[in-house]
Short mmCIF file of N, CA and C in Angstrom, two decimals:
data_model
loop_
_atom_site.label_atom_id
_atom_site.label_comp_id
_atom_site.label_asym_id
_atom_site.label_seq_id
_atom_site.Cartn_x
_atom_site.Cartn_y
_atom_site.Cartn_z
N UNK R 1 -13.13 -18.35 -9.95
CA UNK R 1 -12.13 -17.42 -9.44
C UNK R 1 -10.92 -18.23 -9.00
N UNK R 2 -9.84 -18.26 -9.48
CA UNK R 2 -8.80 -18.61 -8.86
C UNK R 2 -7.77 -18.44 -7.46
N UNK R 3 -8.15 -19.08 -7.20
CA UNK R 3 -7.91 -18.99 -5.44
C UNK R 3 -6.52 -18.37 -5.12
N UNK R 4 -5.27 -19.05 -5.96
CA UNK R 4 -4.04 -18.68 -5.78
C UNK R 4 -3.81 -17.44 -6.24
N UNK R 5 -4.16 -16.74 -7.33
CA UNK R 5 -4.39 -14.95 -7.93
C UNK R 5 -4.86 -14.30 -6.40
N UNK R 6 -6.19 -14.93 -6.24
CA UNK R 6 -6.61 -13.74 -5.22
C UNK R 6 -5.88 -14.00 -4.32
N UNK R 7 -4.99 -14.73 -3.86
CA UNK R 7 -4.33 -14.86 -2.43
C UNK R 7 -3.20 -13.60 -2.51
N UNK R 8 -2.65 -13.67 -3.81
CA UNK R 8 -1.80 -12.40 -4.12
C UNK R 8 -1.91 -11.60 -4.51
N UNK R 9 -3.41 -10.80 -4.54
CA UNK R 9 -4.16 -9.85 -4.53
C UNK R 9 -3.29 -9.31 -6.06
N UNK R 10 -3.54 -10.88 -6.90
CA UNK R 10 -3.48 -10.07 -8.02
C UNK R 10 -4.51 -9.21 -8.52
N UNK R 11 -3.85 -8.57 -10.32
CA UNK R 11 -5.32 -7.66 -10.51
C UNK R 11 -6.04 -8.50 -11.12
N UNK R 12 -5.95 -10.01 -11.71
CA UNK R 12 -7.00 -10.37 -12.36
C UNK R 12 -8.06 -10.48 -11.14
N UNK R 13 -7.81 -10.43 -10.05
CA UNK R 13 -8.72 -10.73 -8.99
C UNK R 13 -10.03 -10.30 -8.85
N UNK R 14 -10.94 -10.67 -8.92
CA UNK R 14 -12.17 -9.92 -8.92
C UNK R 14 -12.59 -8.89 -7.03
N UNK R 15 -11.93 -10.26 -6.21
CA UNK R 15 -11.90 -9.40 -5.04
C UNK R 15 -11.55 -8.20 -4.57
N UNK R 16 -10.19 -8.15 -5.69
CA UNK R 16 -9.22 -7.29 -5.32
C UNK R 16 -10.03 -5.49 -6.10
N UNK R 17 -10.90 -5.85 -6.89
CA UNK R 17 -11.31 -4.79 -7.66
C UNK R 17 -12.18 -4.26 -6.67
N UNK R 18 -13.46 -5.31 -6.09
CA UNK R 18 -14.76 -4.84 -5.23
C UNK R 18 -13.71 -4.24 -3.80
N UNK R 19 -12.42 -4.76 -3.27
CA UNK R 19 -12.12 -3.96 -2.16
C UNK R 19 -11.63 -2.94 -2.55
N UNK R 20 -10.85 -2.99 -3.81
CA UNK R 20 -10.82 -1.38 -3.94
C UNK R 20 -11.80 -0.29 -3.98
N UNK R 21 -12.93 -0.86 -4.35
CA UNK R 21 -14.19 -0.34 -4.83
C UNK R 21 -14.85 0.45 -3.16
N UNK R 22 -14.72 -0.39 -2.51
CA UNK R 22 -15.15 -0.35 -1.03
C UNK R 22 -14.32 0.17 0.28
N UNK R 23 -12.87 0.43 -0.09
CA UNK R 23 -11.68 0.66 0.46
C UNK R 23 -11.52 1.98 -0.01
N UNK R 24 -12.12 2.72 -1.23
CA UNK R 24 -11.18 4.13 -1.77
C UNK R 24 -11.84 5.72 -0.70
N UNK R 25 -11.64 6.25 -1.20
CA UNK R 25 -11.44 7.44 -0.26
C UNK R 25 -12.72 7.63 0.44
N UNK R 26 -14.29 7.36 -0.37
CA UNK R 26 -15.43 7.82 0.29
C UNK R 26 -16.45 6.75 0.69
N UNK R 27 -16.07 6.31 0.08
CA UNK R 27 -17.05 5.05 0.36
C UNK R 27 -17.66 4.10 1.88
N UNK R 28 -16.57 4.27 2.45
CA UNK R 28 -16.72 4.10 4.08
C UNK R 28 -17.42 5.13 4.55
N UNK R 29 -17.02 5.68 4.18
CA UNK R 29 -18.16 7.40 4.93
C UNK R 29 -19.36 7.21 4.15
N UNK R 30 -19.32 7.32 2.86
CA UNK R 30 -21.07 7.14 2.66
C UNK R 30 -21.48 6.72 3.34
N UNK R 31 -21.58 5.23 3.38
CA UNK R 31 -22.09 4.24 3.62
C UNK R 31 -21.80 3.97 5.49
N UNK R 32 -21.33 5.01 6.39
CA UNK R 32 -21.76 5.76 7.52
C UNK R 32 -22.80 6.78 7.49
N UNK R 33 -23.12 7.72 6.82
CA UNK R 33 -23.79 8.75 6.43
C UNK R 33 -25.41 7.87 6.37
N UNK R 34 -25.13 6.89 5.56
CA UNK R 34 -26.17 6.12 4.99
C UNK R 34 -26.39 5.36 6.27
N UNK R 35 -26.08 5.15 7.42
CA UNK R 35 -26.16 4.10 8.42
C UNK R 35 -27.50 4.01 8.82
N UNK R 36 -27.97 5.23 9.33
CA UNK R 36 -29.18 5.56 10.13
C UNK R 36 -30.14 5.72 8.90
N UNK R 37 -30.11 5.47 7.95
CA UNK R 37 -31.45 5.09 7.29
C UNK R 37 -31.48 5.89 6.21
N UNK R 38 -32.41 6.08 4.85
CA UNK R 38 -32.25 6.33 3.65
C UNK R 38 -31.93 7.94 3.56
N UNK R 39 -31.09 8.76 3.01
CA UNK R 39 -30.71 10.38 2.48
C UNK R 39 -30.56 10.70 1.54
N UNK R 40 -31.15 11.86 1.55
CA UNK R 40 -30.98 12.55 -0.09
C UNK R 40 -29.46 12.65 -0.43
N UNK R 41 -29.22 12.88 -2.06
CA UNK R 41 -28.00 13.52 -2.35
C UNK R 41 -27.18 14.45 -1.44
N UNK R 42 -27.98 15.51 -1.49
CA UNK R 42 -27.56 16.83 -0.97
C UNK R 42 -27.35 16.82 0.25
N UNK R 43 -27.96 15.91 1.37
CA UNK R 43 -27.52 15.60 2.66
C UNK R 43 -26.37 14.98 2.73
N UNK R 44 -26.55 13.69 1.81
CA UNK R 44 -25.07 13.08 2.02
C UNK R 44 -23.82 14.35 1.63
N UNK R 45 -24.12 14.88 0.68
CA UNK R 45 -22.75 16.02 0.15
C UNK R 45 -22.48 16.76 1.23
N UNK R 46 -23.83 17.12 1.94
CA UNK R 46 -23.48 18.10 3.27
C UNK R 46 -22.74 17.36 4.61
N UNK R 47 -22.51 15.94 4.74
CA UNK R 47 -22.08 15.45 5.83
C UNK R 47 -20.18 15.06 5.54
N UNK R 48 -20.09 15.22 4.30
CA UNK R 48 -19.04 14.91 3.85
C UNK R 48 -17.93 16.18 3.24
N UNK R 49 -17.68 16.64 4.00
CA UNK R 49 -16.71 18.18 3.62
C UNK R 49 -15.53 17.60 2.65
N UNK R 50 -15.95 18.77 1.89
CA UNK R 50 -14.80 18.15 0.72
C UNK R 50 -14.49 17.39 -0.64
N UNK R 51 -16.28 16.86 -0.86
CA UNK R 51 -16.65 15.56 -1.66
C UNK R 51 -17.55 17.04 -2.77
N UNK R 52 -16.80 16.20 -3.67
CA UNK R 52 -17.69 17.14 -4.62
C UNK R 52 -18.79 16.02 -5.74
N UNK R 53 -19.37 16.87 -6.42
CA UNK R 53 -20.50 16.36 -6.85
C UNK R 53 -20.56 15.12 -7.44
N UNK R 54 -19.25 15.52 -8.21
CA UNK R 54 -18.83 14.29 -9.19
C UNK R 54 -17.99 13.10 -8.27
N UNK R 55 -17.76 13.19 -7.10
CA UNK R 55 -17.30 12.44 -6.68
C UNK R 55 -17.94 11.40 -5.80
N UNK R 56 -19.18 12.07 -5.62
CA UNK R 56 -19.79 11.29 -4.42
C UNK R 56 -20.54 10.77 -5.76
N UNK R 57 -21.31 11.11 -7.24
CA UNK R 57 -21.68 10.73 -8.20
C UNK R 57 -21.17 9.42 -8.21
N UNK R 58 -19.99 9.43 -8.52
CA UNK R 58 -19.26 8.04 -8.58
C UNK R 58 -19.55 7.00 -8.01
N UNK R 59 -19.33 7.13 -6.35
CA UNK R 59 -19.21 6.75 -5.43
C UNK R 59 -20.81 5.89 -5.13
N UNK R 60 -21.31 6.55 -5.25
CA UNK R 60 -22.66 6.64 -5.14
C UNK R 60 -23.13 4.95 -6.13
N UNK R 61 -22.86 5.50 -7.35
CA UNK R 61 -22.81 4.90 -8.82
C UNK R 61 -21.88 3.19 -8.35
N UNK R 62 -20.84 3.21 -7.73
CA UNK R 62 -19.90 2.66 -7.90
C UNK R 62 -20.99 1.54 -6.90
N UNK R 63 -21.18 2.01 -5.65
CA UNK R 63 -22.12 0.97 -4.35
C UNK R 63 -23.11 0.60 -4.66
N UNK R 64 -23.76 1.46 -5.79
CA UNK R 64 -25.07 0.85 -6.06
C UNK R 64 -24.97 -0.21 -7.39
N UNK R 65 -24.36 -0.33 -7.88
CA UNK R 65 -23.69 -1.55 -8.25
C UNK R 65 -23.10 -2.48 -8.33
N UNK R 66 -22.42 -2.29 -7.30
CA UNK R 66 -22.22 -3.47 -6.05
C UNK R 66 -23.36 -4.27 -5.40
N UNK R 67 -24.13 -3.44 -5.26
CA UNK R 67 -25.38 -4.46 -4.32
C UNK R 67 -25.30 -3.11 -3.19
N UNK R 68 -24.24 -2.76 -2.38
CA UNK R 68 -24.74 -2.13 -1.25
C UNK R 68 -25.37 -1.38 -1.07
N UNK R 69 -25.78 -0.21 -1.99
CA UNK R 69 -26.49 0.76 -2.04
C UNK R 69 -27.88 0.45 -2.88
N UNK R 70 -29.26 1.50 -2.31
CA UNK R 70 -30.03 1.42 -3.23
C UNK R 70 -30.44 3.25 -3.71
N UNK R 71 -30.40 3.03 -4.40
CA UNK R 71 -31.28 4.39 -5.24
C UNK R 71 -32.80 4.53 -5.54
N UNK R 72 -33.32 5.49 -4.85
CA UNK R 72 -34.81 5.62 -5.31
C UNK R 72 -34.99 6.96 -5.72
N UNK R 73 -35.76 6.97 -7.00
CA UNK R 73 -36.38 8.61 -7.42
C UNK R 73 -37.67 8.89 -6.28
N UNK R 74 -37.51 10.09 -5.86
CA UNK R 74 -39.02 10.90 -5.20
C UNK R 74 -40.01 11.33 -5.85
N UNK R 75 -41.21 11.04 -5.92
CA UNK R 75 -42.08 11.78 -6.59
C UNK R 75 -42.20 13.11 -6.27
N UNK R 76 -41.41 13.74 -6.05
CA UNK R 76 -41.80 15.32 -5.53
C UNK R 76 -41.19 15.88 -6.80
N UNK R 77 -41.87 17.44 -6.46
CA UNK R 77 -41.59 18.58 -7.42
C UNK R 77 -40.57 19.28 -7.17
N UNK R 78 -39.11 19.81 -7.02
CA UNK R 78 -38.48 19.05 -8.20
C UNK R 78 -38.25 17.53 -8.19
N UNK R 79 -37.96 16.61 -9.26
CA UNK R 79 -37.60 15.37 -8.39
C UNK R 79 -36.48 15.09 -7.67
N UNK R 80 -36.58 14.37 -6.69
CA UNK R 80 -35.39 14.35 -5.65
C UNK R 80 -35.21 12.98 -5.59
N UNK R 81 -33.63 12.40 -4.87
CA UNK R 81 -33.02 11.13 -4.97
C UNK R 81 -32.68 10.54 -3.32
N UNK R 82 -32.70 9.61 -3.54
CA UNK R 82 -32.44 9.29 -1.72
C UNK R 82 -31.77 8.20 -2.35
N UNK R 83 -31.23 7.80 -1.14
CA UNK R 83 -29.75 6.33 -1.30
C UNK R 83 -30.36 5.43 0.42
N UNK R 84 -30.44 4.56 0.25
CA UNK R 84 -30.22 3.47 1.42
C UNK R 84 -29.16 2.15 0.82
N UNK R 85 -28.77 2.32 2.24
CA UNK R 85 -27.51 0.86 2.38
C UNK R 85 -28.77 -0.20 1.77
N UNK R 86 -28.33 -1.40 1.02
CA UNK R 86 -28.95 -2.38 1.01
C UNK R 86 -28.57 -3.81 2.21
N UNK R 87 -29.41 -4.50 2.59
CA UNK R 87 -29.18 -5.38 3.45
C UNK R 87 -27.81 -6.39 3.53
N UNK R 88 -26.75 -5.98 2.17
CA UNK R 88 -25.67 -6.54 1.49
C UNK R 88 -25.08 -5.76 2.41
N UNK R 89 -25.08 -4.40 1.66
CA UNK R 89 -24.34 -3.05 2.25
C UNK R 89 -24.56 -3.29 3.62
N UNK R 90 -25.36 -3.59 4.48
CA UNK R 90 -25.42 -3.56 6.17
C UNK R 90 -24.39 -4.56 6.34
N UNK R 91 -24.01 -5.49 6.10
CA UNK R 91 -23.10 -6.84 6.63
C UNK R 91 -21.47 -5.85 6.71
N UNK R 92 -21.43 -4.77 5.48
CA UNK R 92 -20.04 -4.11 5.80
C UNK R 92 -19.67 -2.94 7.30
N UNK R 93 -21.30 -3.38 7.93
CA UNK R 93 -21.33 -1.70 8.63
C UNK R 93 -19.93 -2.61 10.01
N UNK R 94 -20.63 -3.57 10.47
CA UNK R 94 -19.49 -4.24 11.55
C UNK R 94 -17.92 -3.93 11.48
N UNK R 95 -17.76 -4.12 10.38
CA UNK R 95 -16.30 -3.87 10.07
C UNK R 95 -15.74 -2.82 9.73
N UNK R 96 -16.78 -2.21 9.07
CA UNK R 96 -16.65 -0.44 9.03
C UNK R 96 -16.30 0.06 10.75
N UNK R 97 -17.41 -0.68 10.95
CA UNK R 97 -17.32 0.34 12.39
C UNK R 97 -15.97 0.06 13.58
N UNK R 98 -15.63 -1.08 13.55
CA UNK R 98 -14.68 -1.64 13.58
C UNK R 98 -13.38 -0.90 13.59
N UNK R 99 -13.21 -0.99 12.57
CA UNK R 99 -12.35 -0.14 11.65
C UNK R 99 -11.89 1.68 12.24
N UNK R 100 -13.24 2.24 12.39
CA UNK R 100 -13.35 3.38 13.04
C UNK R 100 -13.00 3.57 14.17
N UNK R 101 -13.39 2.62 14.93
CA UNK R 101 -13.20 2.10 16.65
C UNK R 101 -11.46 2.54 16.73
N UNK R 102 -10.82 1.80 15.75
CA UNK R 102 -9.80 1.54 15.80
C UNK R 102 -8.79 3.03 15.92
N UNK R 103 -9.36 3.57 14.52
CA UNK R 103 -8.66 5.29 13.85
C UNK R 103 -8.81 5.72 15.24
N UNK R 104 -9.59 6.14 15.79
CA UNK R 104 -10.39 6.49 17.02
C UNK R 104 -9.18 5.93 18.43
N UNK R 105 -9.00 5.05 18.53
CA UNK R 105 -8.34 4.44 19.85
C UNK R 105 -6.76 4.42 19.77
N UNK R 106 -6.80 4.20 18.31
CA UNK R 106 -4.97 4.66 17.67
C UNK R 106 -4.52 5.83 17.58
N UNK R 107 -5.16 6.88 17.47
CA UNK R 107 -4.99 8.18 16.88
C UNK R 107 -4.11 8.74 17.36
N UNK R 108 -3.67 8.38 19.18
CA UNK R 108 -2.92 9.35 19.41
C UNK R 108 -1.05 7.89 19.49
N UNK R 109 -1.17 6.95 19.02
CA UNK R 109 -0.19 6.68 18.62
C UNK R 109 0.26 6.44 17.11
N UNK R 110 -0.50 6.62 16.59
CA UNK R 110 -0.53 7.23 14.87
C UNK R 110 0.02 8.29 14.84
N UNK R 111 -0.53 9.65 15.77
CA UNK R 111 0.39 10.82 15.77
C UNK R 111 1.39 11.08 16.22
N UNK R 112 1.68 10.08 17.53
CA UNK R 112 3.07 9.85 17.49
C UNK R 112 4.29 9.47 16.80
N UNK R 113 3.62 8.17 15.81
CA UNK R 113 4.55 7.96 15.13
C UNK R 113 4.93 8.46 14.07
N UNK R 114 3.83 9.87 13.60
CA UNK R 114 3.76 10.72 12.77
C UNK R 114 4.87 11.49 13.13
N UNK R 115 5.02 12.21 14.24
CA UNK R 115 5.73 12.94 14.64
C UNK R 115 7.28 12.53 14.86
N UNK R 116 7.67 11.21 14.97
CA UNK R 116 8.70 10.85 14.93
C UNK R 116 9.57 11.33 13.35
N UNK R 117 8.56 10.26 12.64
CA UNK R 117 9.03 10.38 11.29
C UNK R 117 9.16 11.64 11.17
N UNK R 118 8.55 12.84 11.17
CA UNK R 118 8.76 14.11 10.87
C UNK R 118 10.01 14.56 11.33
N UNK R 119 10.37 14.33 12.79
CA UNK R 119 11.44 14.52 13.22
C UNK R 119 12.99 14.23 12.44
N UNK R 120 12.67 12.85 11.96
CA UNK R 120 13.42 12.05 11.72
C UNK R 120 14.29 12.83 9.98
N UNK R 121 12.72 12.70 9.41
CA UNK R 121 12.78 13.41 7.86
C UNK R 121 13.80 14.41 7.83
N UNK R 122 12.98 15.35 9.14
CA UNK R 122 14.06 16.85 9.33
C UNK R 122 14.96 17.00 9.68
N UNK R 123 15.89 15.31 10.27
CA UNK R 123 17.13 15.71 11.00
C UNK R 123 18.11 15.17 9.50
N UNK R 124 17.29 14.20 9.00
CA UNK R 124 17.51 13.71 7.39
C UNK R 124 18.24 15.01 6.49
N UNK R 125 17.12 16.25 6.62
CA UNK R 125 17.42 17.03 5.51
C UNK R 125 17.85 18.28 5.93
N UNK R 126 18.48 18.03 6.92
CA UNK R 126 19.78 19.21 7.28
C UNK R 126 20.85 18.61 7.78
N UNK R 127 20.87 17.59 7.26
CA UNK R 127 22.36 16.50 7.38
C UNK R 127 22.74 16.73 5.97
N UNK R 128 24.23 16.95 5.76
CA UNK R 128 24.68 16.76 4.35
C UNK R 128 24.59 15.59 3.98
N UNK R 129 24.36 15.49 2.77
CA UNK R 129 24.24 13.93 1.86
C UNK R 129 25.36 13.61 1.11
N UNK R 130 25.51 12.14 1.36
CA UNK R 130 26.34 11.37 0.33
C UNK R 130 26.38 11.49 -0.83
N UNK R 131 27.59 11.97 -1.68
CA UNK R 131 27.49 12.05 -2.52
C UNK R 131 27.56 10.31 -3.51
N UNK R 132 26.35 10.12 -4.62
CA UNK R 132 26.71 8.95 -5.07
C UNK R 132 27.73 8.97 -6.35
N UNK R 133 28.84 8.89 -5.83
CA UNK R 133 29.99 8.60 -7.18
C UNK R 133 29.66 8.02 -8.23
N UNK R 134 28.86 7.25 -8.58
CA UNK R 134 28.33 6.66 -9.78
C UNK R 134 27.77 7.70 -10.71
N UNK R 135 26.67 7.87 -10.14
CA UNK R 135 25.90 9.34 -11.08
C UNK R 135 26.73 10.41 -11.37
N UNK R 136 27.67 11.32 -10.16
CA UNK R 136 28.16 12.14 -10.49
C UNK R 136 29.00 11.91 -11.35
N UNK R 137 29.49 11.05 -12.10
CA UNK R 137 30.33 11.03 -12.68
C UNK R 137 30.22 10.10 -14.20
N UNK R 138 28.81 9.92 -14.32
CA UNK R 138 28.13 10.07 -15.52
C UNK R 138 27.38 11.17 -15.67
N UNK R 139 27.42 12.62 -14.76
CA UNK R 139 26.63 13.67 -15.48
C UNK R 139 27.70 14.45 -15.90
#
């Protein structure tokens, strides 16, 4: 692996692929869901509002090929699927949680600064605008 690529999170980067892999929209939440010990499909879908089949499919698909996740079939009638973090997958929970701590303790200056910008946007777009002489006068 070339050290200087991944420093600039190029794409040949292999790092840069597994944090995307581990960084995209659900995957932190699984793999919360998954914290307290092995769950079916259908539990995980139920803890996650919003995640549809094919997405947590993925997701699912994506960790357990990574190493973090494991997949086991049930011998029951119908057959059923359960997922546990693998002991890989546990080393991310610290920083996951971390991470959460954070959303959690920031939130209400995140929404502040949410609210600025909003402000800001709206005083933006009931201000008349500059016209740019260049364009207008190539259309």
């Amino acid at each position: 692996m070339d050290k200087i690529a991944c420093e600039s999170f190029s794409a040949s980067c292999p790092s840069r692929v597994l944090f995307e892999q581990i960084a995209d929209k659900w995957s932190m939440m699984v793999l919360a869901v998954l914290d307290a010990g092995p769950v079916r499909f259908n539990a995980i879908k139920r803890h996650l509002e919003g995640i549809t089949q094919k997405a947590l499919t993925d997701c699912l698909r994506r960790l357990e090929r990574n190493g973090l996740v494991e997949r086991r079939v049930l011998p029951t009638s119908p057959v059923g699927v359960e997922y546990e973090i693998t002991p890989l997958g546990r080393t991310l929970q610290p920083p996951f949680k971390a991470l959460y701590g954070w959303t959690i303790e920031q939130m209400p200056a995140v929404e502040a600064a949410r609210e600025a910008f909003d402000r800001r946007a709206t005083s933006r777009a009931s201000q008349p605008q500059p016209v740019d002489l260049e364009v207008s006068a190539e259309a």
